[in-house]
Amino acid sequence: MIVRTRFAPSPTGYLHIGGARTALFAWLYARQQSGTFILRIEDTDQSRSTIESAQAIIEAMAWLGLTVDEGPIYQCQRLPKYQAVIEQLLKTGQAYYCDCSVERLNSLREEQLQRKQKPKYDGHCRNRRVATTAHSVVRFRNPESGSVAFKDEVFGDISIANTELDDLIIQRSDGLPTYNLAVAVDDWDMGITHVIRGSDHLNNTPRQIHLLKAMGAEPPVFAHVPMILNEQGKPLSKRRDAVSVLWYRDMGYLPQALCNFLVRLGWSDGDQEIFSLDSMIELFNLKGIHRNAACLDPQKLLWLNQYYLASLPDAVIVPQFEQALQRHQLVYDKNNKIALIDIVQVQKNRCKTIEDMVNQSRYLFTNSIIYDSKSAIDYLTSNTQSSLQRLLQALQALQPDQWQAERLQMLCKQIVKDFQLKFPQLAQPIRVALTGNTVSPAIHETIYLLGQKKTIQRLQNALDWIENNRVDMISQSNAG
């Protein structure tokens, strides 16, 4: 059997963490079995579905690296197929028209609740000859006795009595198919062999099995993945929790870290915590999915991200860094001989996220800086003026091809020696002059990354600041 899995989101919003984990599990199983992974956009609810949401889902999956073999396939483009199946079910007596009013259905529900019964349709139109009207719907004729049984790859053997189910609507009065009908038709028509989805769909499975059997199709293998809880142990909420995949991207997390984080939300292989995509594909299996709900741990994700930021090749991180710079509207001067990969190489072990890297590198992409007032007062003084002036002169004398980190380090060490300073006594004033504060990579790396033109200009600005403030202090002293 050639394995065919699918991820089938509704385009009513962004791709959230739960959906991304489902997509990852379905993708991994298809890859592990040398099968096919399909993306199906379930947009039959046209009042809530949007093109923008579909595009956001596709963008998020591409960012995670979940490549699609077939699709995206849009359900709204498959309406004739659904209609043909509905007409066949009507023809064989496995479906029927229903003209029950909303008022009747609401009254029925209230009566059942008062009798402490499970609300469900009572089959009022089941054996009536209902004419097709603008208000009629089509219902599936559910078996009245027996049960529907299936083996779930996560939860084991499950059996539901048919009396617990009712004659569900498979076509609304507007002519559009309902969720369960469209899903059953698509899974059959697309040859889906394994349905991997959230446990919130367990209640739909018996209904879809009945529909598949009515169409003469063999049901796929089902694996329902338990829900994800937030730090408080409650189900994830779009209003309360940070659950958008693209939010994590924009906050500076790497796709490798997020995929590693997601695969461990409800799946394990021994005690292993670090998984590359290749190792996930090699080791993933449905038996490793846990039955219990998984808990979201932001600190673990941050730890994983820091690990990948430090261990991935610089060239892999550069595109993420460049995109983050663009989001912050920080322009990289491509004429600068300093490449982004040089910045990444220096900064990656100092940061936990790409966002940290952007914030700690911001001074490299601006034409001017603002001094932290305390840092400037402490380090841009008449005592540091001479050493900064010497550095400025030395840097001005360098030829462009001499702008090398090692040469800059030797130059700084020579100035420290000549002025009989401790290294921080030179490094901190330079940091303030070049970045505005006292935090940056090693000082020779900071100078190198900033480039000759900007370094010279900022050193001159710092010397001017020292001179102007010295004059102001003298004036204030004389006035006193």
Coordinates of C-alpha atoms in Angstrom, one line a residue:
M1 CA 0.0 0.0 0.0
I2 CA 1.3 3.5 -0.9
V3 CA 0.7 5.8 2.0
R4 CA -1.2 9.0 1.3
T5 CA -1.8 11.5 4.1
R6 CA -3.3 14.9 4.1
F7 CA -3.5 18.1 6.1
A8 CA -6.9 19.7 5.7
P9 CA -7.2 23.1 7.4
S10 CA -10.1 25.5 7.2
P11 CA -9.0 28.9 5.9
T12 CA -10.7 30.9 8.6
G13 CA -7.6 32.3 10.2
Y14 CA -3.8 31.7 10.6
L15 CA -2.1 28.3 11.0
H16 CA -2.0 27.7 14.7
I17 CA 0.3 25.5 16.7
G18 CA -2.2 22.6 17.0
G19 CA -2.7 22.6 13.3
A20 CA 1.0 22.8 12.6
R21 CA 1.7 19.8 14.7
T22 CA -1.0 17.8 12.9
A23 CA 0.5 18.9 9.6
L24 CA 4.0 17.9 10.8
F25 CA 2.8 14.4 12.0
A26 CA 1.0 13.7 8.7
W27 CA 4.0 15.0 6.7
L28 CA 6.5 12.9 8.7
Y29 CA 4.5 9.8 8.3
A30 CA 4.2 10.2 4.5
R31 CA 7.9 10.9 4.3
Q32 CA 8.8 8.0 6.6
Q33 CA 6.7 5.6 4.5
S34 CA 7.9 7.1 1.2
G35 CA 4.3 8.2 0.6
T36 CA 2.5 11.3 -0.6
F37 CA 1.5 14.3 1.5
I38 CA -1.5 16.4 0.3
L39 CA -2.6 19.8 1.3
R40 CA -6.4 20.3 1.1
I41 CA -8.0 23.6 1.9
E42 CA -11.5 23.0 3.3
D43 CA -13.2 26.2 2.4
T44 CA -16.8 25.1 1.9
D45 CA -17.8 27.4 4.7
Q46 CA -17.6 30.4 2.4
S47 CA -19.0 32.8 4.9
R48 CA -15.9 32.4 7.1
S49 CA -13.2 31.3 4.6
T50 CA -10.8 33.8 3.1
I51 CA -8.1 33.8 0.5
E52 CA -5.8 35.6 2.9
S53 CA -6.1 32.9 5.5
A54 CA -5.4 30.2 2.9
Q55 CA -2.3 32.1 1.8
A56 CA -1.2 32.5 5.4
I57 CA -1.5 28.8 6.0
I58 CA 0.5 28.0 2.9
E59 CA 3.1 30.5 3.8
A60 CA 3.5 29.1 7.3
M61 CA 3.8 25.5 6.0
A62 CA 6.5 26.6 3.5
W63 CA 8.4 28.4 6.3
L64 CA 8.3 25.2 8.5
G65 CA 9.7 23.2 5.5
L66 CA 6.6 21.0 5.1
T67 CA 6.7 20.6 1.4
V68 CA 3.5 19.5 -0.4
D69 CA 3.4 16.7 -3.0
E70 CA -0.2 17.5 -4.1
G71 CA -2.1 20.7 -3.7
P72 CA -3.2 23.0 -2.4
I73 CA -6.6 21.5 -3.4
Y74 CA -9.5 23.7 -2.7
Q75 CA -12.9 22.1 -1.8
C76 CA -14.8 25.1 -3.3
Q77 CA -13.5 23.9 -6.7
R78 CA -14.9 20.4 -6.2
L79 CA -18.6 21.1 -5.7
P80 CA -19.7 19.1 -8.7
K81 CA -18.1 16.0 -7.2
Y82 CA -19.9 16.5 -3.9
Q83 CA -23.2 17.1 -5.7
A84 CA -22.8 13.9 -7.7
V85 CA -22.2 11.8 -4.5
I86 CA -25.2 13.4 -2.8
E87 CA -27.4 12.6 -5.8
Q88 CA -26.2 9.0 -5.8
L89 CA -27.0 8.7 -2.1
L90 CA -30.5 10.1 -2.7
K91 CA -31.0 7.7 -5.6
T92 CA -30.1 4.6 -3.5
G93 CA -32.2 5.8 -0.6
Q94 CA -29.2 6.4 1.7
A95 CA -30.1 10.0 1.9
Y96 CA -33.3 12.0 2.0
Y97 CA -34.7 15.5 1.9
C98 CA -35.8 17.2 5.1
D99 CA -37.9 20.4 5.4
C100 CA -38.0 20.7 9.1
S101 CA -38.1 24.3 10.2
V102 CA -35.6 25.9 12.5
E103 CA -38.4 26.5 14.9
R104 CA -39.3 22.8 15.0
L105 CA -35.7 21.7 15.5
N106 CA -35.2 24.2 18.3
S107 CA -38.3 23.0 20.0
L108 CA -37.2 19.4 19.6
R109 CA -33.8 20.2 21.2
E110 CA -35.4 22.0 24.1
E111 CA -37.8 19.0 24.8
Q112 CA -34.9 16.5 24.7
L113 CA -32.8 18.6 27.0
Q114 CA -35.7 18.9 29.5
R115 CA -35.9 15.1 29.4
K116 CA -32.1 14.9 29.9
Q117 CA -31.7 13.3 26.5
K118 CA -28.9 13.8 24.1
P119 CA -30.1 16.3 21.5
K120 CA -30.3 14.8 18.0
Y121 CA -32.6 14.8 15.0
D122 CA -35.7 12.5 15.5
G123 CA -36.0 11.3 11.9
H124 CA -39.2 13.3 11.3
C125 CA -38.6 13.4 7.5
R126 CA -36.9 10.1 7.2
N127 CA -39.9 8.3 5.7
R128 CA -41.8 11.2 4.3
R129 CA -41.7 12.2 0.6
V130 CA -40.4 15.8 1.0
A131 CA -40.4 18.0 -2.0
T132 CA -37.2 19.9 -2.8
T133 CA -37.6 23.5 -1.8
A134 CA -35.4 26.5 -1.3
H135 CA -35.4 25.7 2.4
S136 CA -34.9 21.9 2.4
V137 CA -31.7 20.1 3.3
V138 CA -30.4 16.6 2.6
R139 CA -29.8 14.2 5.4
F140 CA -27.9 11.0 5.5
R141 CA -29.9 7.9 6.5
N142 CA -27.9 6.7 9.5
P143 CA -28.2 3.0 10.5
E144 CA -30.8 2.7 13.3
S145 CA -29.2 -0.4 15.0
G146 CA -25.8 -1.9 15.5
S147 CA -22.6 0.1 16.0
V148 CA -19.7 1.5 14.1
A149 CA -16.3 0.3 15.3
F150 CA -12.8 1.2 14.3
K151 CA -9.2 0.9 15.6
D152 CA -7.6 4.3 16.2
E153 CA -3.8 4.2 16.1
V154 CA -3.6 6.3 19.2
F155 CA -6.6 5.5 21.3
G156 CA -7.1 1.9 20.3
D157 CA -10.4 0.1 19.6
I158 CA -13.4 2.5 19.6
S159 CA -17.1 1.5 19.2
I160 CA -20.1 3.8 18.9
A161 CA -23.7 2.6 19.0
N162 CA -25.6 3.9 16.0
T163 CA -28.4 5.1 18.4
E164 CA -25.9 7.7 19.6
L165 CA -25.8 9.2 16.1
D166 CA -28.5 10.9 14.1
D167 CA -29.3 11.6 10.5
L168 CA -26.7 14.3 9.9
I169 CA -27.2 17.0 7.3
I170 CA -24.9 16.4 4.3
Q171 CA -26.2 19.3 2.1
R172 CA -27.4 22.7 3.4
S173 CA -30.3 24.6 2.0
D174 CA -27.9 26.8 0.0
G175 CA -26.8 23.7 -1.9
L176 CA -23.3 23.5 -0.3
P177 CA -22.1 20.3 1.2
T178 CA -21.4 20.0 4.9
Y179 CA -18.1 19.3 6.5
N180 CA -18.5 15.6 7.0
L181 CA -19.8 14.9 3.5
A182 CA -17.0 16.9 1.8
V183 CA -14.3 15.3 4.0
A184 CA -15.5 11.7 3.4
V185 CA -15.8 12.3 -0.4
D186 CA -12.3 13.9 -0.6
D187 CA -10.6 11.2 1.5
W188 CA -12.1 8.5 -0.7
D189 CA -11.6 10.4 -4.0
M190 CA -8.0 11.3 -3.1
G191 CA -7.1 7.8 -2.0
I192 CA -6.2 8.9 1.6
T193 CA -4.8 5.9 3.4
H194 CA -4.1 7.5 6.8
V195 CA -6.0 10.3 8.5
I196 CA -3.9 12.0 11.1
R197 CA -5.8 14.8 12.9
G198 CA -6.7 16.3 16.3
S199 CA -8.7 14.3 18.8
D200 CA -11.4 17.0 18.6
H201 CA -12.4 15.2 15.4
L202 CA -13.0 11.8 17.1
N203 CA -16.8 12.5 17.1
N204 CA -16.8 13.0 13.4
T205 CA -15.1 9.7 12.6
P206 CA -18.1 7.3 13.0
R207 CA -20.2 9.6 10.8
Q208 CA -17.5 9.7 8.1
I209 CA -17.1 5.9 8.3
H210 CA -20.8 5.5 7.6
L211 CA -20.6 7.9 4.7
L212 CA -17.5 6.2 3.2
K213 CA -19.2 2.8 3.4
A214 CA -22.4 4.2 1.8
M215 CA -20.2 5.3 -1.1
G216 CA -18.6 1.8 -1.3
A217 CA -15.2 3.1 0.0
E218 CA -12.9 1.5 2.5
P219 CA -12.3 3.8 5.5
P220 CA -8.7 4.9 6.0
V221 CA -6.6 4.3 9.0
F222 CA -7.3 6.9 11.7
A223 CA -4.8 8.4 14.2
H224 CA -6.3 11.1 16.5
V225 CA -3.7 13.3 18.2
P226 CA -4.5 14.6 21.7
M227 CA -5.0 18.3 22.2
I228 CA -2.3 20.8 23.3
L229 CA -2.6 22.6 26.6
N230 CA -1.2 26.0 27.6
E231 CA 1.0 26.6 30.7
Q232 CA -2.0 26.7 32.9
G233 CA -3.2 23.3 31.7
K234 CA -6.1 24.7 29.7
P235 CA -6.8 24.1 26.0
L236 CA -5.0 26.6 23.7
S237 CA -7.1 29.7 22.9
K238 CA -6.5 32.0 20.0
R239 CA -7.6 34.9 22.2
R240 CA -5.5 34.0 25.2
D241 CA -2.3 32.3 23.9
A242 CA 0.4 32.9 21.3
V243 CA -0.5 30.1 18.9
S244 CA 0.1 31.4 15.4
V245 CA 3.0 29.8 13.5
L246 CA 3.9 33.1 11.8
W247 CA 3.9 34.9 15.1
Y248 CA 6.7 32.6 16.2
R249 CA 8.5 33.4 12.9
D250 CA 8.1 37.1 13.5
M251 CA 9.3 36.7 17.1
G252 CA 12.6 35.3 15.8
Y253 CA 12.2 31.6 16.2
L254 CA 13.8 29.3 13.7
P255 CA 11.6 26.8 11.8
Q256 CA 14.0 24.0 12.8
A257 CA 13.5 24.8 16.5
L258 CA 9.7 25.0 16.1
C259 CA 9.5 21.7 14.2
N260 CA 11.6 20.0 16.9
F261 CA 9.4 21.6 19.6
L262 CA 6.2 20.5 17.8
V263 CA 7.2 16.9 17.3
R264 CA 7.8 16.5 21.0
L265 CA 4.3 17.7 21.8
G266 CA 2.7 14.4 22.2
W267 CA 5.3 12.1 20.5
S268 CA 8.6 10.7 21.7
D269 CA 11.4 8.3 20.8
G270 CA 12.9 7.3 24.2
D271 CA 14.4 10.3 25.9
Q272 CA 15.8 12.0 22.8
E273 CA 15.0 15.8 22.7
I274 CA 16.9 17.1 19.7
F275 CA 15.5 16.0 16.3
S276 CA 16.5 17.3 12.9
L277 CA 13.9 16.9 10.1
D278 CA 15.9 13.9 8.8
S279 CA 16.0 12.2 12.2
M280 CA 12.3 12.9 12.6
I281 CA 11.5 11.2 9.3
E282 CA 13.7 8.2 10.2
L283 CA 12.2 7.7 13.7
F284 CA 8.6 8.9 13.5
N285 CA 5.8 6.3 13.9
L286 CA 2.2 6.4 14.9
K287 CA 2.8 4.1 17.9
G288 CA 4.9 6.8 19.5
I289 CA 2.0 9.3 19.7
H290 CA 0.9 9.7 23.3
R291 CA -2.7 9.5 24.4
N292 CA -2.4 12.3 27.0
A293 CA -2.6 16.0 26.2
A294 CA 0.7 17.8 25.6
C295 CA 1.6 20.9 27.5
L296 CA 3.1 24.0 25.8
D297 CA 6.4 25.0 27.4
P298 CA 7.7 28.4 26.0
Q299 CA 11.0 28.0 27.9
K300 CA 11.7 24.7 26.2
L301 CA 11.1 26.3 22.8
L302 CA 13.4 29.1 23.7
W303 CA 16.1 26.6 24.8
L304 CA 15.7 24.7 21.5
N305 CA 15.9 27.9 19.5
Q306 CA 19.1 28.9 21.2
Y307 CA 20.5 25.5 20.5
Y308 CA 19.7 25.7 16.8
L309 CA 20.8 29.3 16.5
A310 CA 24.2 28.2 17.9
S311 CA 24.6 24.9 16.0
L312 CA 23.1 25.5 12.5
P313 CA 25.4 26.6 9.7
D314 CA 25.6 30.3 9.4
A315 CA 24.3 30.2 5.8
V316 CA 21.1 28.5 7.0
I317 CA 20.4 31.3 9.5
V318 CA 21.2 34.2 7.1
P319 CA 17.9 34.1 5.2
Q320 CA 15.9 34.2 8.4
F321 CA 18.0 37.1 9.6
E322 CA 17.6 39.0 6.4
Q323 CA 13.8 38.6 6.4
A324 CA 13.7 39.8 10.0
L325 CA 15.7 42.9 9.0
Q326 CA 13.2 43.6 6.3
R327 CA 10.3 43.3 8.7
H328 CA 12.0 45.9 10.9
Q329 CA 12.7 48.0 7.8
L330 CA 16.4 47.9 8.5
V331 CA 18.2 48.4 5.2
Y332 CA 21.4 46.4 4.6
D333 CA 23.9 48.2 2.4
K334 CA 24.9 45.6 -0.1
N335 CA 27.8 47.8 -1.1
N336 CA 29.3 47.2 2.3
K337 CA 32.0 44.5 2.1
I338 CA 30.8 43.1 5.4
A339 CA 28.3 40.3 4.6
L340 CA 25.3 39.3 6.6
I341 CA 26.9 36.0 7.3
D342 CA 29.7 37.7 9.1
I343 CA 27.2 39.4 11.4
V344 CA 25.4 36.1 12.0
Q345 CA 28.7 34.3 12.8
V346 CA 29.6 36.9 15.4
Q347 CA 26.1 37.3 17.0
K348 CA 24.6 33.8 17.0
N349 CA 26.2 32.6 20.2
R350 CA 25.1 35.8 22.0
C351 CA 21.4 35.5 21.1
K352 CA 18.4 33.3 21.9
T353 CA 16.3 34.4 18.9
I354 CA 16.6 36.0 15.5
E355 CA 14.7 39.0 17.0
D356 CA 17.5 39.3 19.7
M357 CA 20.1 39.2 16.8
V358 CA 18.3 42.0 15.0
N359 CA 18.0 44.2 18.2
Q360 CA 21.6 43.6 19.1
S361 CA 22.7 44.4 15.6
R362 CA 20.5 47.4 15.0
Y363 CA 23.4 49.9 15.3
L364 CA 25.0 48.3 12.2
F365 CA 22.0 49.3 10.0
T366 CA 21.4 52.9 11.0
N367 CA 23.1 56.0 10.0
S368 CA 23.1 57.5 13.4
I369 CA 22.8 56.4 17.0
I370 CA 21.6 57.8 20.3
Y371 CA 23.9 57.6 23.3
D372 CA 22.6 56.1 26.5
S373 CA 23.1 59.1 28.7
K374 CA 24.8 57.4 31.6
S375 CA 27.1 55.4 29.4
A376 CA 28.1 58.6 27.5
I377 CA 28.8 60.5 30.8
D378 CA 30.8 57.6 32.2
Y379 CA 32.9 56.8 29.1
L380 CA 33.0 59.7 26.7
T381 CA 35.2 61.9 28.8
S382 CA 38.3 64.0 28.5
N383 CA 40.2 61.0 30.0
T384 CA 39.3 58.8 27.0
Q385 CA 39.6 61.6 24.4
S386 CA 43.2 61.0 23.5
S387 CA 42.9 57.2 23.1
L388 CA 39.8 57.6 20.9
Q389 CA 41.6 60.2 18.8
R390 CA 44.6 57.8 18.3
L391 CA 42.2 55.0 17.2
L392 CA 40.5 57.4 14.8
Q393 CA 43.8 58.3 13.2
A394 CA 44.9 54.7 12.9
L395 CA 41.7 53.6 11.3
Q396 CA 41.8 56.5 8.8
A397 CA 45.2 55.4 7.7
L398 CA 44.1 51.8 6.9
Q399 CA 43.5 50.9 3.3
P400 CA 40.1 49.2 2.5
D401 CA 41.8 45.8 2.0
Q402 CA 43.4 46.1 5.4
W403 CA 40.0 46.2 7.2
Q404 CA 40.3 42.8 8.9
A405 CA 39.2 41.8 12.3
E406 CA 42.6 40.4 13.3
R407 CA 44.4 43.6 12.2
L408 CA 41.8 45.7 14.2
Q409 CA 42.3 43.6 17.3
M410 CA 46.1 44.1 17.1
L411 CA 45.6 47.8 16.6
C412 CA 43.4 48.1 19.7
K413 CA 45.9 46.1 21.8
Q414 CA 48.7 48.5 20.7
I415 CA 46.7 51.5 21.8
V416 CA 46.0 49.9 25.1
K417 CA 49.8 49.3 25.5
D418 CA 50.8 52.8 24.4
F419 CA 48.3 54.5 26.8
Q420 CA 49.0 51.9 29.6
L421 CA 45.3 51.1 29.9
K422 CA 43.4 48.0 30.9
F423 CA 41.6 46.7 27.8
P424 CA 38.0 47.7 29.1
Q425 CA 39.3 51.2 29.5
L426 CA 39.6 51.4 25.8
A427 CA 36.9 49.0 24.7
Q428 CA 33.9 50.5 26.6
P429 CA 34.4 54.1 25.3
I430 CA 34.7 52.7 21.8
R431 CA 31.4 50.7 22.3
V432 CA 29.6 53.7 23.4
A433 CA 30.9 55.7 20.5
L434 CA 30.0 53.1 18.0
T435 CA 26.7 51.6 19.4
G436 CA 25.4 54.1 21.9
N437 CA 25.7 51.7 24.9
T438 CA 28.2 49.3 26.5
V439 CA 27.0 46.0 25.1
S440 CA 28.3 44.6 21.8
P441 CA 30.4 41.7 20.5
A442 CA 34.2 41.8 21.1
I443 CA 35.4 45.3 20.2
H444 CA 37.5 44.4 17.2
E445 CA 34.5 42.5 15.8
T446 CA 32.2 45.4 16.5
I447 CA 34.5 47.7 14.6
Y448 CA 34.9 45.3 11.7
L449 CA 31.2 44.7 11.3
L450 CA 30.3 48.4 11.4
G451 CA 32.7 49.1 8.5
Q452 CA 35.4 51.7 8.0
K453 CA 33.2 54.6 6.9
K454 CA 30.7 54.4 9.7
T455 CA 33.3 53.6 12.4
I456 CA 35.3 56.7 11.4
Q457 CA 32.2 58.9 11.4
R458 CA 31.0 57.7 14.8
L459 CA 34.4 58.1 16.4
Q460 CA 34.5 61.7 15.1
N461 CA 31.0 62.3 16.4
A462 CA 32.0 60.9 19.8
L463 CA 35.1 63.2 19.9
D464 CA 32.9 66.2 19.0
W465 CA 30.5 65.2 21.8
I466 CA 33.3 65.0 24.3
E467 CA 34.6 68.4 23.2
N468 CA 31.2 70.1 23.3
N469 CA 30.4 68.7 26.7
R470 CA 33.8 69.6 28.0
V471 CA 33.2 73.2 26.8
D472 CA 29.8 73.2 28.4
M473 CA 31.2 72.0 31.7
I474 CA 33.9 74.7 31.6
S475 CA 31.2 77.3 30.9
Q476 CA 29.1 76.1 33.8
S477 CA 32.1 76.1 36.1
N478 CA 33.0 79.7 35.1
A479 CA 29.4 80.8 35.6
G480 CA 29.4 79.2 39.1

